[in-house]
Amino acid sequence: MYTCANCAIHACKDANHENMPKNCPVRQEHAAKEALAEYQKPEIHNFYIISTILEKDGYCRWPRLKETMEFCKRMEYKKVGLGFCVGLYREAKVVADLLRAEGLEVVSVVCKAGGIDKGEAGVPDEKKLNPGQYEAMCNPILQAKLLNSQNTEFNIALGLCVGHDSLFCRYSDAMVTTLVAKDRALAHNPAGAIYCAEGYFKKRLEE
C-alpha cells in the first residue's frame, strides 16, 4: 500500500532517490516504465508536453482560468465544451465569453439539462431540497453526452457537484479539466477547509 500523503522524505523529487521508504512508488520501476511509454502515444504526448510547459510559463503568475485559456490556445482547439452548474450560470457566461474572445467555439450545457425530476432517477422524495415538489435532477451524464454529440475537443467542468463531476468525466469522450470545484459553504474554495482542518473548521469537519 502506498502512503505518499504521509511521507516526509519525498525521495522521488531527488535525482539519486536516496532513503526511499519500503513502500515508495519509485521502487515500482516496471510500472513507471509502462507509464512513461504511455506519454509517447500520439494522442497523449503533445497534451502532456503542453500542459507541463504551461507550469513553467505561468508559474505563480497565472490564475487557473488563464492557464485553461492558454492551454486551449496552445492545443489549437477550435471547439470546447463547458459543463456547468446552474448555480454558477453567471460565472459560466463570463468563462464562455472569455473563451469566445480567444476565437474558440464554446458549447455550454447546464446541469439541469433534460428537465427530469430527481424522483425519476430514484432519489427519495424526502431527500429533495424541497420534498413534495418538482425538482430537476443534476444530469452530468446527459451534459457529457450532449457535448460528445457536438464533437467538442476539450471539456471544462465548472462547479459540478461531488460525484456528478466524476460521472461527467467518465462519460465525456474528450479530456476534461476542472475549472471550479463546487463548495457551497466556502464560495467554491474547498482548499479553505483543508487549511483550517486543524483549527477553525475542525468541528465542522467532524459533524
Short mmCIF file of C-alpha atoms in Angstrom, two decimals:
data_model
loop_
_atom_site.label_atom_id
_atom_site.label_comp_id
_atom_site.label_asym_id
_atom_site.label_seq_id
_atom_site.Cartn_x
_atom_site.Cartn_y
_atom_site.Cartn_z
CA MET A 1 0.00 0.00 0.00
CA TYR A 2 1.26 3.46 -0.88
CA THR A 3 1.17 6.24 1.71
CA CYS A 4 2.69 9.20 -0.13
CA ALA A 5 0.38 11.64 1.68
CA ASN A 6 2.16 10.82 4.94
CA CYS A 7 5.71 10.73 3.56
CA ALA A 8 8.22 13.25 4.90
CA ILE A 9 11.14 12.16 2.71
CA HIS A 10 9.90 12.74 -0.85
CA ALA A 11 12.86 10.92 -2.37
CA CYS A 12 11.00 10.99 -5.68
CA LYS A 13 11.94 14.66 -6.07
CA ASP A 14 15.69 13.98 -5.90
CA ALA A 15 17.84 12.59 -8.70
CA ASN A 16 19.52 9.94 -6.52
CA HIS A 17 16.30 8.72 -4.81
CA GLU A 18 18.09 8.03 -1.53
CA ASN A 19 16.38 6.99 1.69
CA MET A 20 13.25 5.73 -0.05
CA PRO A 21 10.60 4.22 2.23
CA LYS A 22 10.00 0.49 1.67
CA ASN A 23 6.63 1.17 0.08
CA CYS A 24 7.83 4.05 -2.11
CA PRO A 25 6.28 4.01 -5.62
CA VAL A 26 9.73 4.85 -7.03
CA ARG A 27 10.60 1.23 -6.37
CA GLN A 28 8.00 0.17 -8.92
CA GLU A 29 10.35 0.63 -11.85
CA HIS A 30 8.41 -1.60 -14.23
CA ALA A 31 5.16 0.27 -13.64
CA ALA A 32 6.98 3.59 -14.06
CA LYS A 33 8.41 2.49 -17.40
CA GLU A 34 4.98 1.39 -18.58
CA ALA A 35 3.52 4.75 -17.60
CA LEU A 36 6.36 6.60 -19.33
CA ALA A 37 5.61 4.69 -22.52
CA GLU A 38 2.02 5.97 -22.41
CA TYR A 39 3.28 9.56 -22.71
CA GLN A 40 4.74 8.68 -26.10
CA LYS A 41 1.37 7.82 -27.59
CA PRO A 42 0.44 10.39 -30.27
CA GLU A 43 -2.86 11.31 -28.61
CA ILE A 44 -1.15 11.85 -25.24
CA HIS A 45 2.33 13.20 -25.98
CA ASN A 46 1.50 16.75 -27.12
CA PHE A 47 -1.24 17.08 -24.49
CA TYR A 48 1.22 16.29 -21.71
CA ILE A 49 4.10 18.38 -23.07
CA ILE A 50 1.97 21.50 -23.48
CA SER A 51 0.35 21.15 -20.06
CA THR A 52 3.78 20.76 -18.47
CA ILE A 53 5.27 23.73 -20.31
CA LEU A 54 2.36 25.83 -19.02
CA GLU A 55 3.56 25.11 -15.50
CA LYS A 56 6.79 26.97 -16.24
CA ASP A 57 5.36 29.78 -18.33
CA GLY A 58 2.70 30.84 -15.87
CA TYR A 59 4.27 29.67 -12.62
CA CYS A 60 2.80 31.59 -9.67
CA ARG A 61 1.51 34.28 -12.05
CA TRP A 62 -1.45 32.91 -13.98
CA PRO A 63 -4.72 32.01 -12.27
CA ARG A 64 -6.26 28.70 -13.32
CA LEU A 65 -8.66 30.49 -15.67
CA LYS A 66 -5.73 31.97 -17.60
CA GLU A 67 -3.98 28.60 -17.67
CA THR A 68 -7.10 26.96 -19.09
CA MET A 69 -7.48 29.60 -21.79
CA GLU A 70 -3.79 29.38 -22.70
CA PHE A 71 -3.92 25.58 -22.79
CA CYS A 72 -6.82 25.64 -25.25
CA LYS A 73 -4.93 28.12 -27.42
CA ARG A 74 -1.68 26.13 -27.47
CA MET A 75 -3.53 22.88 -28.19
CA GLU A 76 -5.12 24.69 -31.14
CA TYR A 77 -8.60 23.62 -30.15
CA LYS A 78 -11.47 25.00 -32.20
CA LYS A 79 -14.44 23.81 -30.14
CA VAL A 80 -14.58 23.34 -26.36
CA GLY A 81 -17.36 22.22 -24.07
CA LEU A 82 -18.47 23.81 -20.81
CA GLY A 83 -20.43 21.65 -18.37
CA PHE A 84 -21.60 23.91 -15.58
CA CYS A 85 -23.82 24.10 -12.51
CA VAL A 86 -26.95 26.22 -12.79
CA GLY A 87 -25.91 27.92 -9.55
CA LEU A 88 -22.87 29.31 -11.35
CA TYR A 89 -24.55 30.47 -14.54
CA ARG A 90 -23.12 33.97 -14.18
CA GLU A 91 -19.61 32.57 -13.87
CA ALA A 92 -20.26 30.25 -16.80
CA LYS A 93 -21.22 33.20 -19.00
CA VAL A 94 -18.01 35.03 -18.07
CA VAL A 95 -15.91 31.98 -18.91
CA ALA A 96 -17.75 31.30 -22.17
CA ASP A 97 -17.36 34.93 -23.26
CA LEU A 98 -13.63 34.91 -22.47
CA LEU A 99 -13.10 31.69 -24.42
CA ARG A 100 -15.02 33.06 -27.39
CA ALA A 101 -12.88 36.19 -27.28
CA GLU A 102 -9.93 33.85 -27.82
CA GLY A 103 -11.56 32.60 -31.01
CA LEU A 104 -12.99 29.38 -29.61
CA GLU A 105 -16.43 27.96 -30.33
CA VAL A 106 -18.00 27.21 -26.94
CA VAL A 107 -20.72 24.62 -26.41
CA SER A 108 -22.21 25.04 -22.93
CA VAL A 109 -24.61 22.66 -21.20
CA VAL A 110 -26.19 23.33 -17.80
CA CYS A 111 -26.50 20.62 -15.13
CA LYS A 112 -30.31 20.68 -15.23
CA ALA A 113 -30.37 19.74 -18.92
CA GLY A 114 -33.19 17.32 -19.65
CA GLY A 115 -35.52 18.83 -17.08
CA ILE A 116 -36.10 15.47 -15.36
CA ASP A 117 -37.39 15.28 -11.80
CA LYS A 118 -34.97 13.74 -9.28
CA GLY A 119 -37.56 11.13 -8.40
CA GLU A 120 -37.35 9.62 -11.89
CA ALA A 121 -33.69 8.80 -11.22
CA GLY A 122 -34.58 7.15 -7.91
CA VAL A 123 -33.91 9.96 -5.45
CA PRO A 124 -36.28 9.57 -2.44
CA ASP A 125 -38.73 12.45 -2.16
CA GLU A 126 -37.62 13.21 1.40
CA LYS A 127 -34.07 13.73 0.13
CA LYS A 128 -35.03 16.52 -2.23
CA LEU A 129 -34.16 20.04 -1.16
CA ASN A 130 -37.90 20.73 -1.23
CA PRO A 131 -39.83 17.48 -0.65
CA GLY A 132 -43.16 17.15 -2.39
CA GLN A 133 -42.20 19.46 -5.23
CA TYR A 134 -40.81 19.07 -8.73
CA GLU A 135 -37.03 19.31 -8.53
CA ALA A 136 -34.90 18.96 -11.64
CA MET A 137 -32.08 16.48 -11.27
CA CYS A 138 -28.46 17.32 -11.98
CA ASN A 139 -27.71 15.35 -15.13
CA PRO A 140 -23.93 15.09 -15.67
CA ILE A 141 -24.26 12.06 -17.94
CA LEU A 142 -26.54 13.98 -20.30
CA GLN A 143 -24.23 17.00 -20.12
CA ALA A 144 -21.33 14.84 -21.28
CA LYS A 145 -23.35 13.09 -23.98
CA LEU A 146 -24.65 16.38 -25.39
CA LEU A 147 -21.10 17.73 -25.58
CA ASN A 148 -19.99 14.46 -27.19
CA SER A 149 -22.70 14.90 -29.83
CA GLN A 150 -21.20 18.30 -30.66
CA ASN A 151 -17.72 16.80 -31.05
CA THR A 152 -16.07 19.07 -28.51
CA GLU A 153 -12.29 18.66 -28.40
CA PHE A 154 -11.85 19.53 -24.72
CA ASN A 155 -14.38 19.88 -21.90
CA ILE A 156 -14.35 22.17 -18.88
CA ALA A 157 -16.22 21.31 -15.68
CA LEU A 158 -17.42 24.36 -13.78
CA GLY A 159 -18.94 23.89 -10.34
CA LEU A 160 -20.35 20.39 -10.74
CA CYS A 161 -21.32 18.57 -7.51
CA VAL A 162 -19.07 15.98 -5.88
CA GLY A 163 -19.76 12.72 -7.68
CA HIS A 164 -21.58 14.43 -10.52
CA ASP A 165 -18.22 15.74 -11.69
CA SER A 166 -16.92 12.16 -11.67
CA LEU A 167 -19.79 10.98 -13.87
CA PHE A 168 -19.22 13.90 -16.22
CA CYS A 169 -15.57 12.88 -16.65
CA ARG A 170 -16.44 9.22 -17.09
CA TYR A 171 -18.97 9.82 -19.87
CA SER A 172 -17.05 12.57 -21.67
CA ASP A 173 -15.35 11.49 -24.89
CA ALA A 174 -12.97 14.46 -24.66
CA MET A 175 -10.43 15.14 -21.94
CA VAL A 176 -11.85 17.11 -19.01
CA THR A 177 -10.36 19.76 -16.76
CA THR A 178 -12.00 21.22 -13.65
CA LEU A 179 -12.01 25.00 -13.57
CA VAL A 180 -14.17 25.43 -10.46
CA ALA A 181 -14.68 22.82 -7.72
CA LYS A 182 -18.10 23.04 -6.05
CA ASP A 183 -18.06 24.13 -2.40
CA ARG A 184 -21.26 25.91 -1.43
CA ALA A 185 -20.03 26.61 2.11
CA LEU A 186 -16.74 28.25 1.12
CA ALA A 187 -17.53 30.23 -2.04
CA HIS A 188 -16.13 27.33 -4.10
CA ASN A 189 -12.76 27.32 -2.36
CA PRO A 190 -12.50 23.77 -0.93
CA ALA A 191 -8.86 24.33 -0.01
CA GLY A 192 -10.05 26.68 2.73
CA ALA A 193 -11.38 23.76 4.75
CA ILE A 194 -8.06 21.95 4.36
CA TYR A 195 -6.06 24.92 5.62
CA CYS A 196 -8.39 25.23 8.64
CA ALA A 197 -8.93 21.49 9.23
CA GLU A 198 -6.91 21.52 12.46
CA GLY A 199 -8.29 24.84 13.64
CA TYR A 200 -11.43 26.82 12.84
CA PHE A 201 -13.00 24.08 10.73
CA LYS A 202 -12.10 21.09 12.93
CA LYS A 203 -15.56 20.69 14.49
CA ARG A 204 -17.37 21.34 11.23
CA LEU A 205 -15.44 18.54 9.55
CA GLU A 206 -16.30 16.15 12.39
CA GLU A 207 -20.06 16.81 12.37
#
